[in-house]
Amino acid sequence: MTALLASGRDADVYALDERRVLRRYRKGGDVAAEAAVMRYVADHGFPVPRIYEASGADLVLERLDGPTMLEALADGTMHLRDGGVVLADLLDRLHKIRARTATDPGTRILHLDLHPENVVLTEGGPVVIDWRNTTEGPPELDVAMTALIVAQVAVDPGHPFTGQAEAFLDVLLGCTRDNPLSQLEAAVRRRAADPSLTGDEQAHLHEAKLLVTTFARAHH
């Protein structure tokens, strides 16, 4: 196996060569649905890594050059307001794409894990990675999930981005078109059911929900 580039909650990313990486899920699974959605949104102009191969638990993807949004926010190369605007715009652009399978006109493609660590800032612009949780549903659920994930960081005293996350959340919800409040309970249930969450993250869910509620009410 070639060099390990990164390890996430449930997948490892290896360098194959200068233009490709292998994303492999440690517990196996089938990446077919994930790859299909990525190809679909790419066909509609949404920025995702190019897919070279998709088989079993493996995705061979375009190798992206650039920091994650979280890295850029943390080291000050991206201003918090700029990051919030970019993330809100990515959510809005994604939710303008019609669903692949659902016929309800209000149903859209959802990422359900679209936060600063899953946005890579390349020379060509931001690119969204990690489509493992993608599904179809109301756009408000996607916004609620993004806000909840950021809020969990804001209320976690042990996270290195804690001091900036609350301000980032404020900017984000001030820029989002969709009001997350109608889907916040559903987002909390989905997040609570995520087996990859740590005990601390589970413990902070209620506090994070209250923080999202406060900012969402202020902006929507």
Short mmCIF file of N, CA and C in Angstrom, two decimals, residues 44-215:
data_model
loop_
_atom_site.label_atom_id
_atom_site.label_comp_id
_atom_site.label_asym_id
_atom_site.label_seq_id
_atom_site.Cartn_x
_atom_site.Cartn_y
_atom_site.Cartn_z
N HIS A 44 -23.86 18.43 -12.70
CA HIS A 44 -24.63 19.66 -12.54
C HIS A 44 -23.76 20.82 -12.07
N GLY A 45 -22.44 20.66 -12.18
CA GLY A 45 -21.54 21.77 -11.91
C GLY A 45 -21.11 21.95 -10.47
N PHE A 46 -21.44 20.97 -9.61
CA PHE A 46 -21.05 21.10 -8.21
C PHE A 46 -19.64 20.56 -8.02
N PRO A 47 -18.82 21.24 -7.19
CA PRO A 47 -17.40 20.86 -7.08
C PRO A 47 -17.14 19.66 -6.18
N VAL A 48 -16.82 18.54 -6.79
CA VAL A 48 -16.44 17.31 -6.08
C VAL A 48 -15.18 16.75 -6.75
N PRO A 49 -14.44 15.90 -6.06
CA PRO A 49 -13.28 15.28 -6.70
C PRO A 49 -13.72 14.37 -7.85
N ARG A 50 -12.92 14.33 -8.89
CA ARG A 50 -13.19 13.42 -10.00
C ARG A 50 -13.04 11.98 -9.52
N ILE A 51 -13.93 11.12 -9.96
CA ILE A 51 -13.88 9.69 -9.61
C ILE A 51 -13.23 8.92 -10.76
N TYR A 52 -12.19 8.17 -10.44
CA TYR A 52 -11.53 7.32 -11.43
C TYR A 52 -12.04 5.89 -11.35
N GLU A 53 -12.25 5.40 -10.13
CA GLU A 53 -12.77 4.04 -9.95
C GLU A 53 -13.62 4.00 -8.68
N ALA A 54 -14.61 3.12 -8.68
CA ALA A 54 -15.44 2.91 -7.49
C ALA A 54 -15.80 1.44 -7.44
N SER A 55 -15.32 0.76 -6.39
CA SER A 55 -15.55 -0.67 -6.29
C SER A 55 -15.49 -1.12 -4.83
N GLY A 56 -16.55 -1.81 -4.38
CA GLY A 56 -16.56 -2.30 -3.00
C GLY A 56 -16.45 -1.15 -2.02
N ALA A 57 -15.43 -1.21 -1.16
CA ALA A 57 -15.23 -0.17 -0.15
C ALA A 57 -14.21 0.88 -0.59
N ASP A 58 -13.82 0.85 -1.86
CA ASP A 58 -12.75 1.70 -2.35
C ASP A 58 -13.23 2.72 -3.38
N LEU A 59 -12.75 3.95 -3.22
CA LEU A 59 -12.94 5.00 -4.21
C LEU A 59 -11.57 5.51 -4.62
N VAL A 60 -11.29 5.53 -5.90
CA VAL A 60 -10.08 6.17 -6.41
C VAL A 60 -10.50 7.54 -6.93
N LEU A 61 -9.94 8.57 -6.30
CA LEU A 61 -10.40 9.93 -6.53
C LEU A 61 -9.26 10.84 -6.97
N GLU A 62 -9.65 11.96 -7.55
CA GLU A 62 -8.71 13.02 -7.86
C GLU A 62 -8.00 13.49 -6.59
N ARG A 63 -6.69 13.65 -6.67
CA ARG A 63 -5.93 14.16 -5.54
C ARG A 63 -6.02 15.68 -5.52
N LEU A 64 -6.49 16.23 -4.42
CA LEU A 64 -6.72 17.67 -4.30
C LEU A 64 -5.55 18.34 -3.59
N ASP A 65 -5.11 19.47 -4.14
CA ASP A 65 -4.05 20.25 -3.52
C ASP A 65 -4.65 21.46 -2.82
N GLY A 66 -4.35 21.60 -1.54
CA GLY A 66 -4.86 22.74 -0.78
C GLY A 66 -5.27 22.32 0.62
N PRO A 67 -5.41 23.28 1.51
CA PRO A 67 -5.81 22.97 2.89
C PRO A 67 -7.31 22.74 2.97
N THR A 68 -7.74 22.09 4.02
CA THR A 68 -9.18 22.07 4.30
C THR A 68 -9.59 23.45 4.78
N MET A 69 -10.87 23.73 4.71
CA MET A 69 -11.37 25.00 5.22
C MET A 69 -11.06 25.14 6.71
N LEU A 70 -11.17 24.04 7.45
CA LEU A 70 -10.88 24.09 8.88
C LEU A 70 -9.43 24.51 9.12
N GLU A 71 -8.50 23.95 8.35
CA GLU A 71 -7.09 24.31 8.51
C GLU A 71 -6.87 25.79 8.19
N ALA A 72 -7.52 26.27 7.13
CA ALA A 72 -7.36 27.67 6.74
C ALA A 72 -7.97 28.62 7.76
N LEU A 73 -9.10 28.24 8.34
CA LEU A 73 -9.71 29.06 9.38
C LEU A 73 -8.84 29.07 10.64
N ALA A 74 -8.30 27.90 10.97
CA ALA A 74 -7.52 27.78 12.20
C ALA A 74 -6.22 28.57 12.14
N ASP A 75 -5.59 28.60 10.95
CA ASP A 75 -4.30 29.31 10.88
C ASP A 75 -4.44 30.76 10.40
N GLY A 76 -5.68 31.19 10.19
CA GLY A 76 -5.93 32.59 9.85
C GLY A 76 -5.79 32.94 8.39
N THR A 77 -5.52 31.97 7.51
CA THR A 77 -5.42 32.29 6.09
C THR A 77 -6.80 32.48 5.45
N MET A 78 -7.84 32.05 6.14
CA MET A 78 -9.21 32.36 5.72
C MET A 78 -9.94 33.00 6.89
N HIS A 79 -10.58 34.13 6.64
CA HIS A 79 -11.33 34.83 7.67
C HIS A 79 -12.61 34.06 7.99
N LEU A 80 -13.03 34.12 9.26
CA LEU A 80 -14.24 33.40 9.67
C LEU A 80 -15.44 33.77 8.82
N ARG A 81 -15.60 35.06 8.53
CA ARG A 81 -16.76 35.48 7.75
C ARG A 81 -16.70 34.89 6.34
N ASP A 82 -15.51 34.92 5.74
CA ASP A 82 -15.38 34.36 4.39
C ASP A 82 -15.72 32.86 4.39
N GLY A 83 -15.26 32.15 5.43
CA GLY A 83 -15.56 30.73 5.52
C GLY A 83 -17.04 30.46 5.64
N GLY A 84 -17.71 31.24 6.49
CA GLY A 84 -19.16 31.08 6.66
C GLY A 84 -19.92 31.35 5.38
N VAL A 85 -19.50 32.37 4.65
CA VAL A 85 -20.14 32.71 3.37
C VAL A 85 -19.94 31.58 2.35
N VAL A 86 -18.72 31.06 2.27
CA VAL A 86 -18.42 29.99 1.31
C VAL A 86 -19.21 28.73 1.64
N LEU A 87 -19.27 28.37 2.92
CA LEU A 87 -19.99 27.14 3.29
C LEU A 87 -21.48 27.29 3.04
N ALA A 88 -22.04 28.45 3.35
CA ALA A 88 -23.46 28.68 3.08
C ALA A 88 -23.74 28.63 1.58
N ASP A 89 -22.82 29.17 0.78
CA ASP A 89 -23.00 29.15 -0.67
C ASP A 89 -22.94 27.72 -1.21
N LEU A 90 -22.05 26.90 -0.67
CA LEU A 90 -21.97 25.50 -1.11
C LEU A 90 -23.27 24.76 -0.81
N LEU A 91 -23.82 24.99 0.38
CA LEU A 91 -25.11 24.38 0.73
C LEU A 91 -26.19 24.84 -0.24
N ASP A 92 -26.23 26.13 -0.52
CA ASP A 92 -27.25 26.69 -1.40
C ASP A 92 -27.11 26.12 -2.82
N ARG A 93 -25.88 26.04 -3.31
CA ARG A 93 -25.65 25.50 -4.65
C ARG A 93 -26.06 24.04 -4.74
N LEU A 94 -25.74 23.28 -3.71
CA LEU A 94 -26.11 21.87 -3.72
C LEU A 94 -27.63 21.71 -3.73
N HIS A 95 -28.31 22.53 -2.97
CA HIS A 95 -29.76 22.37 -2.83
C HIS A 95 -30.55 22.92 -4.02
N LYS A 96 -29.86 23.49 -4.97
CA LYS A 96 -30.51 23.90 -6.21
C LYS A 96 -30.54 22.75 -7.22
N ILE A 97 -29.84 21.67 -6.92
CA ILE A 97 -29.80 20.51 -7.82
C ILE A 97 -30.99 19.60 -7.51
N ARG A 98 -31.75 19.26 -8.52
CA ARG A 98 -32.91 18.39 -8.34
C ARG A 98 -32.47 17.00 -7.87
N ALA A 99 -33.31 16.37 -7.08
CA ALA A 99 -33.01 15.03 -6.59
C ALA A 99 -32.88 14.04 -7.75
N ARG A 100 -32.07 13.02 -7.54
CA ARG A 100 -31.86 12.00 -8.58
C ARG A 100 -33.08 11.10 -8.72
N THR A 101 -33.72 10.73 -7.60
CA THR A 101 -34.76 9.71 -7.63
C THR A 101 -36.12 10.22 -7.16
N ALA A 102 -36.16 11.09 -6.17
CA ALA A 102 -37.44 11.55 -5.62
C ALA A 102 -38.15 12.46 -6.61
N THR A 103 -39.48 12.40 -6.59
CA THR A 103 -40.27 13.23 -7.50
C THR A 103 -40.82 14.47 -6.82
N ASP A 104 -40.80 14.53 -5.51
CA ASP A 104 -41.26 15.71 -4.78
C ASP A 104 -40.36 16.89 -5.15
N PRO A 105 -40.94 17.99 -5.65
CA PRO A 105 -40.11 19.12 -6.10
C PRO A 105 -39.33 19.79 -4.97
N GLY A 106 -39.73 19.56 -3.72
CA GLY A 106 -39.01 20.15 -2.60
C GLY A 106 -37.86 19.31 -2.10
N THR A 107 -37.71 18.11 -2.64
CA THR A 107 -36.65 17.20 -2.21
C THR A 107 -35.38 17.49 -3.00
N ARG A 108 -34.26 17.51 -2.30
CA ARG A 108 -32.99 17.83 -2.93
C ARG A 108 -31.91 16.83 -2.50
N ILE A 109 -30.75 16.89 -3.17
CA ILE A 109 -29.58 16.13 -2.76
C ILE A 109 -29.06 16.73 -1.47
N LEU A 110 -28.78 15.90 -0.47
CA LEU A 110 -28.22 16.34 0.79
C LEU A 110 -26.86 15.70 1.00
N HIS A 111 -25.94 16.43 1.57
CA HIS A 111 -24.62 15.89 1.90
C HIS A 111 -24.62 15.29 3.30
N LEU A 112 -25.18 16.00 4.26
CA LEU A 112 -25.34 15.61 5.66
C LEU A 112 -24.03 15.47 6.44
N ASP A 113 -22.95 16.01 5.88
CA ASP A 113 -21.69 16.06 6.63
C ASP A 113 -20.84 17.21 6.09
N LEU A 114 -21.52 18.28 5.67
CA LEU A 114 -20.85 19.39 4.99
C LEU A 114 -20.40 20.44 6.02
N HIS A 115 -19.16 20.29 6.46
CA HIS A 115 -18.59 21.19 7.46
C HIS A 115 -17.17 21.54 7.02
N PRO A 116 -16.49 22.46 7.72
CA PRO A 116 -15.19 22.96 7.22
C PRO A 116 -14.12 21.90 7.01
N GLU A 117 -14.18 20.77 7.68
CA GLU A 117 -13.17 19.74 7.49
C GLU A 117 -13.40 18.95 6.20
N ASN A 118 -14.60 19.07 5.62
CA ASN A 118 -14.92 18.35 4.39
C ASN A 118 -14.97 19.27 3.17
N VAL A 119 -14.33 20.42 3.29
CA VAL A 119 -14.17 21.34 2.16
C VAL A 119 -12.69 21.58 1.96
N VAL A 120 -12.18 21.26 0.77
CA VAL A 120 -10.77 21.48 0.45
C VAL A 120 -10.67 22.72 -0.43
N LEU A 121 -9.80 23.64 -0.04
CA LEU A 121 -9.65 24.91 -0.75
C LEU A 121 -8.54 24.78 -1.79
N THR A 122 -8.92 24.46 -3.01
CA THR A 122 -7.97 24.30 -4.10
C THR A 122 -7.81 25.62 -4.85
N GLU A 123 -6.82 25.68 -5.74
CA GLU A 123 -6.64 26.89 -6.55
C GLU A 123 -7.86 27.17 -7.41
N GLY A 124 -8.59 26.13 -7.78
CA GLY A 124 -9.77 26.31 -8.60
C GLY A 124 -11.03 26.61 -7.82
N GLY A 125 -10.93 26.65 -6.50
CA GLY A 125 -12.09 26.92 -5.66
C GLY A 125 -12.33 25.81 -4.66
N PRO A 126 -13.33 25.96 -3.80
CA PRO A 126 -13.62 24.94 -2.79
C PRO A 126 -14.19 23.67 -3.43
N VAL A 127 -13.76 22.52 -2.89
CA VAL A 127 -14.24 21.22 -3.37
C VAL A 127 -14.75 20.43 -2.17
N VAL A 128 -15.93 19.82 -2.30
CA VAL A 128 -16.56 19.11 -1.20
C VAL A 128 -16.23 17.63 -1.28
N ILE A 129 -15.75 17.09 -0.15
CA ILE A 129 -15.36 15.68 -0.08
C ILE A 129 -16.27 14.93 0.89
N ASP A 130 -16.07 13.61 0.98
CA ASP A 130 -16.73 12.73 1.95
C ASP A 130 -18.25 12.73 1.82
N TRP A 131 -18.73 12.00 0.82
CA TRP A 131 -20.16 11.92 0.53
C TRP A 131 -20.80 10.64 1.08
N ARG A 132 -20.20 10.08 2.08
CA ARG A 132 -20.68 8.81 2.66
C ARG A 132 -22.12 8.89 3.14
N ASN A 133 -22.51 10.03 3.72
CA ASN A 133 -23.84 10.15 4.34
C ASN A 133 -24.91 10.69 3.40
N THR A 134 -24.59 10.90 2.15
CA THR A 134 -25.51 11.57 1.25
C THR A 134 -26.85 10.85 1.11
N THR A 135 -27.90 11.65 0.97
CA THR A 135 -29.25 11.12 0.77
C THR A 135 -30.08 12.20 0.09
N GLU A 136 -31.38 11.99 -0.01
CA GLU A 136 -32.29 13.00 -0.54
C GLU A 136 -33.27 13.38 0.54
N GLY A 137 -33.67 14.66 0.55
CA GLY A 137 -34.59 15.12 1.57
C GLY A 137 -34.74 16.63 1.53
N PRO A 138 -35.28 17.22 2.59
CA PRO A 138 -35.47 18.67 2.63
C PRO A 138 -34.15 19.40 2.86
N PRO A 139 -33.89 20.48 2.14
CA PRO A 139 -32.64 21.23 2.32
C PRO A 139 -32.41 21.67 3.76
N GLU A 140 -33.50 21.95 4.49
CA GLU A 140 -33.35 22.40 5.87
C GLU A 140 -32.64 21.37 6.75
N LEU A 141 -32.77 20.09 6.40
CA LEU A 141 -32.10 19.05 7.18
C LEU A 141 -30.58 19.14 7.00
N ASP A 142 -30.14 19.41 5.79
CA ASP A 142 -28.71 19.55 5.52
C ASP A 142 -28.13 20.74 6.29
N VAL A 143 -28.84 21.86 6.24
CA VAL A 143 -28.39 23.05 6.96
C VAL A 143 -28.35 22.78 8.46
N ALA A 144 -29.39 22.10 8.96
CA ALA A 144 -29.44 21.78 10.39
C ALA A 144 -28.29 20.88 10.80
N MET A 145 -27.96 19.90 9.96
CA MET A 145 -26.86 18.99 10.29
C MET A 145 -25.52 19.73 10.29
N THR A 146 -25.29 20.56 9.29
CA THR A 146 -24.06 21.35 9.25
C THR A 146 -23.95 22.23 10.49
N ALA A 147 -25.05 22.93 10.81
CA ALA A 147 -25.03 23.82 11.97
C ALA A 147 -24.80 23.05 13.26
N LEU A 148 -25.40 21.89 13.38
CA LEU A 148 -25.25 21.09 14.59
C LEU A 148 -23.81 20.61 14.76
N ILE A 149 -23.18 20.19 13.67
CA ILE A 149 -21.79 19.73 13.74
C ILE A 149 -20.87 20.87 14.18
N VAL A 150 -21.08 22.06 13.60
CA VAL A 150 -20.27 23.22 14.00
C VAL A 150 -20.54 23.59 15.46
N ALA A 151 -21.82 23.52 15.87
CA ALA A 151 -22.18 23.86 17.25
C ALA A 151 -21.56 22.88 18.23
N GLN A 152 -21.46 21.61 17.86
CA GLN A 152 -20.82 20.64 18.75
C GLN A 152 -19.36 21.01 19.02
N VAL A 153 -18.70 21.55 18.02
CA VAL A 153 -17.33 22.03 18.21
C VAL A 153 -17.33 23.24 19.14
N ALA A 154 -18.30 24.13 18.94
CA ALA A 154 -18.36 25.36 19.73
C ALA A 154 -18.56 25.08 21.22
N VAL A 155 -19.26 24.01 21.56
CA VAL A 155 -19.54 23.72 22.98
C VAL A 155 -18.60 22.68 23.56
N ASP A 156 -17.62 22.25 22.78
CA ASP A 156 -16.65 21.27 23.25
C ASP A 156 -15.37 21.99 23.70
N PRO A 157 -15.13 22.12 24.99
CA PRO A 157 -13.97 22.89 25.45
C PRO A 157 -12.63 22.29 25.06
N GLY A 158 -12.62 21.02 24.66
CA GLY A 158 -11.37 20.38 24.30
C GLY A 158 -11.00 20.47 22.84
N HIS A 159 -11.87 21.06 22.01
CA HIS A 159 -11.59 21.14 20.58
C HIS A 159 -10.76 22.38 20.27
N PRO A 160 -9.73 22.26 19.43
CA PRO A 160 -8.87 23.41 19.15
C PRO A 160 -9.57 24.57 18.43
N PHE A 161 -10.73 24.31 17.80
CA PHE A 161 -11.45 25.36 17.07
C PHE A 161 -12.61 25.94 17.89
N THR A 162 -12.72 25.52 19.16
CA THR A 162 -13.84 25.94 19.99
C THR A 162 -14.02 27.45 20.03
N GLY A 163 -12.95 28.16 20.22
CA GLY A 163 -13.04 29.61 20.37
C GLY A 163 -13.55 30.34 19.15
N GLN A 164 -13.42 29.72 17.97
CA GLN A 164 -13.86 30.37 16.73
C GLN A 164 -15.18 29.81 16.22
N ALA A 165 -15.56 28.63 16.67
CA ALA A 165 -16.71 27.93 16.08
C ALA A 165 -18.02 28.66 16.30
N GLU A 166 -18.19 29.29 17.47
CA GLU A 166 -19.46 29.98 17.72
C GLU A 166 -19.63 31.17 16.77
N ALA A 167 -18.57 31.94 16.58
CA ALA A 167 -18.64 33.06 15.65
C ALA A 167 -18.86 32.58 14.22
N PHE A 168 -18.22 31.47 13.88
CA PHE A 168 -18.41 30.89 12.55
C PHE A 168 -19.86 30.46 12.35
N LEU A 169 -20.44 29.83 13.36
CA LEU A 169 -21.84 29.39 13.28
C LEU A 169 -22.77 30.58 13.09
N ASP A 170 -22.49 31.67 13.79
CA ASP A 170 -23.30 32.88 13.68
C ASP A 170 -23.28 33.39 12.25
N VAL A 171 -22.09 33.47 11.66
CA VAL A 171 -21.98 33.93 10.27
C VAL A 171 -22.69 32.97 9.33
N LEU A 172 -22.46 31.68 9.51
CA LEU A 172 -23.05 30.67 8.63
C LEU A 172 -24.57 30.79 8.59
N LEU A 173 -25.19 30.83 9.76
CA LEU A 173 -26.65 30.87 9.80
C LEU A 173 -27.20 32.23 9.38
N GLY A 174 -26.35 33.24 9.41
CA GLY A 174 -26.76 34.53 8.87
C GLY A 174 -26.75 34.56 7.35
N CYS A 175 -26.09 33.57 6.73
CA CYS A 175 -25.97 33.52 5.28
C CYS A 175 -26.80 32.43 4.62
N THR A 176 -27.27 31.45 5.38
CA THR A 176 -28.01 30.35 4.77
C THR A 176 -29.41 30.79 4.36
N ARG A 177 -29.84 30.29 3.22
CA ARG A 177 -31.18 30.62 2.72
C ARG A 177 -32.25 29.86 3.49
N ASP A 178 -31.96 28.61 3.84
CA ASP A 178 -32.96 27.75 4.48
C ASP A 178 -32.84 27.80 6.00
N ASN A 179 -33.98 27.88 6.66
CA ASN A 179 -34.04 27.91 8.13
C ASN A 179 -33.96 26.48 8.66
N PRO A 180 -32.94 26.17 9.47
CA PRO A 180 -32.74 24.79 9.92
C PRO A 180 -33.69 24.35 11.03
N LEU A 181 -34.44 25.26 11.62
CA LEU A 181 -35.20 24.91 12.83
C LEU A 181 -36.22 23.81 12.61
N SER A 182 -36.85 23.78 11.43
CA SER A 182 -37.89 22.77 11.19
C SER A 182 -37.32 21.36 11.16
N GLN A 183 -36.02 21.23 10.91
CA GLN A 183 -35.39 19.90 10.79
C GLN A 183 -34.33 19.67 11.86
N LEU A 184 -34.27 20.54 12.86
CA LEU A 184 -33.21 20.42 13.86
C LEU A 184 -33.36 19.16 14.70
N GLU A 185 -34.57 18.83 15.10
CA GLU A 185 -34.78 17.61 15.88
C GLU A 185 -34.38 16.37 15.08
N ALA A 186 -34.72 16.36 13.80
CA ALA A 186 -34.34 15.23 12.95
C ALA A 186 -32.82 15.14 12.83
N ALA A 187 -32.15 16.28 12.74
CA ALA A 187 -30.69 16.29 12.67
C ALA A 187 -30.08 15.76 13.96
N VAL A 188 -30.65 16.14 15.09
CA VAL A 188 -30.16 15.65 16.38
C VAL A 188 -30.31 14.13 16.45
N ARG A 189 -31.45 13.61 16.01
CA ARG A 189 -31.66 12.15 16.05
C ARG A 189 -30.64 11.44 15.15
N ARG A 190 -30.40 11.97 13.97
CA ARG A 190 -29.43 11.36 13.07
C ARG A 190 -28.03 11.40 13.66
N ARG A 191 -27.71 12.53 14.25
CA ARG A 191 -26.37 12.69 14.83
C ARG A 191 -26.20 11.75 16.03
N ALA A 192 -27.23 11.64 16.85
CA ALA A 192 -27.16 10.78 18.03
C ALA A 192 -27.00 9.31 17.64
N ALA A 193 -27.53 8.94 16.47
CA ALA A 193 -27.46 7.55 16.02
C ALA A 193 -26.15 7.22 15.31
N ASP A 194 -25.29 8.21 15.14
CA ASP A 194 -24.02 8.00 14.44
C ASP A 194 -23.06 7.23 15.35
N PRO A 195 -22.69 6.00 14.98
CA PRO A 195 -21.83 5.20 15.86
C PRO A 195 -20.42 5.73 15.99
N SER A 196 -20.02 6.64 15.11
CA SER A 196 -18.65 7.16 15.16
C SER A 196 -18.48 8.31 16.16
N LEU A 197 -19.61 8.80 16.71
CA LEU A 197 -19.52 9.90 17.68
C LEU A 197 -18.88 9.42 18.98
N THR A 198 -18.05 10.26 19.56
CA THR A 198 -17.46 9.94 20.85
C THR A 198 -18.45 10.19 21.97
N GLY A 199 -18.14 9.71 23.16
CA GLY A 199 -19.00 9.96 24.31
C GLY A 199 -19.14 11.43 24.60
N ASP A 200 -18.06 12.19 24.48
CA ASP A 200 -18.12 13.63 24.71
C ASP A 200 -19.02 14.32 23.69
N GLU A 201 -18.94 13.89 22.44
CA GLU A 201 -19.79 14.49 21.40
C GLU A 201 -21.26 14.19 21.67
N GLN A 202 -21.55 12.98 22.09
CA GLN A 202 -22.93 12.65 22.44
C GLN A 202 -23.41 13.51 23.60
N ALA A 203 -22.53 13.70 24.59
CA ALA A 203 -22.90 14.45 25.79
C ALA A 203 -23.19 15.92 25.48
N HIS A 204 -22.58 16.45 24.42
CA HIS A 204 -22.74 17.87 24.10
C HIS A 204 -23.85 18.13 23.07
N LEU A 205 -24.56 17.09 22.64
CA LEU A 205 -25.56 17.27 21.59
C LEU A 205 -26.67 18.25 21.99
N HIS A 206 -27.19 18.12 23.21
CA HIS A 206 -28.29 18.99 23.62
C HIS A 206 -27.83 20.44 23.69
N GLU A 207 -26.65 20.65 24.23
CA GLU A 207 -26.12 22.01 24.32
C GLU A 207 -25.91 22.59 22.92
N ALA A 208 -25.43 21.76 22.00
CA ALA A 208 -25.23 22.21 20.63
C ALA A 208 -26.56 22.56 19.97
N LYS A 209 -27.57 21.76 20.22
CA LYS A 209 -28.91 22.04 19.67
C LYS A 209 -29.42 23.40 20.15
N LEU A 210 -29.22 23.71 21.42
CA LEU A 210 -29.67 25.00 21.96
C LEU A 210 -28.93 26.16 21.30
N LEU A 211 -27.64 25.97 21.02
CA LEU A 211 -26.87 27.03 20.37
C LEU A 211 -27.36 27.27 18.94
N VAL A 212 -27.62 26.20 18.21
CA VAL A 212 -28.17 26.35 16.86
C VAL A 212 -29.50 27.07 16.91
N THR A 213 -30.35 26.69 17.85
CA THR A 213 -31.67 27.32 17.99
C THR A 213 -31.53 28.81 18.21
N THR A 214 -30.61 29.21 19.07
CA THR A 214 -30.41 30.63 19.37
C THR A 214 -30.04 31.42 18.11
N PHE A 215 -29.04 30.93 17.37
CA PHE A 215 -28.60 31.67 16.19
C PHE A 215 -29.61 31.59 15.05
#
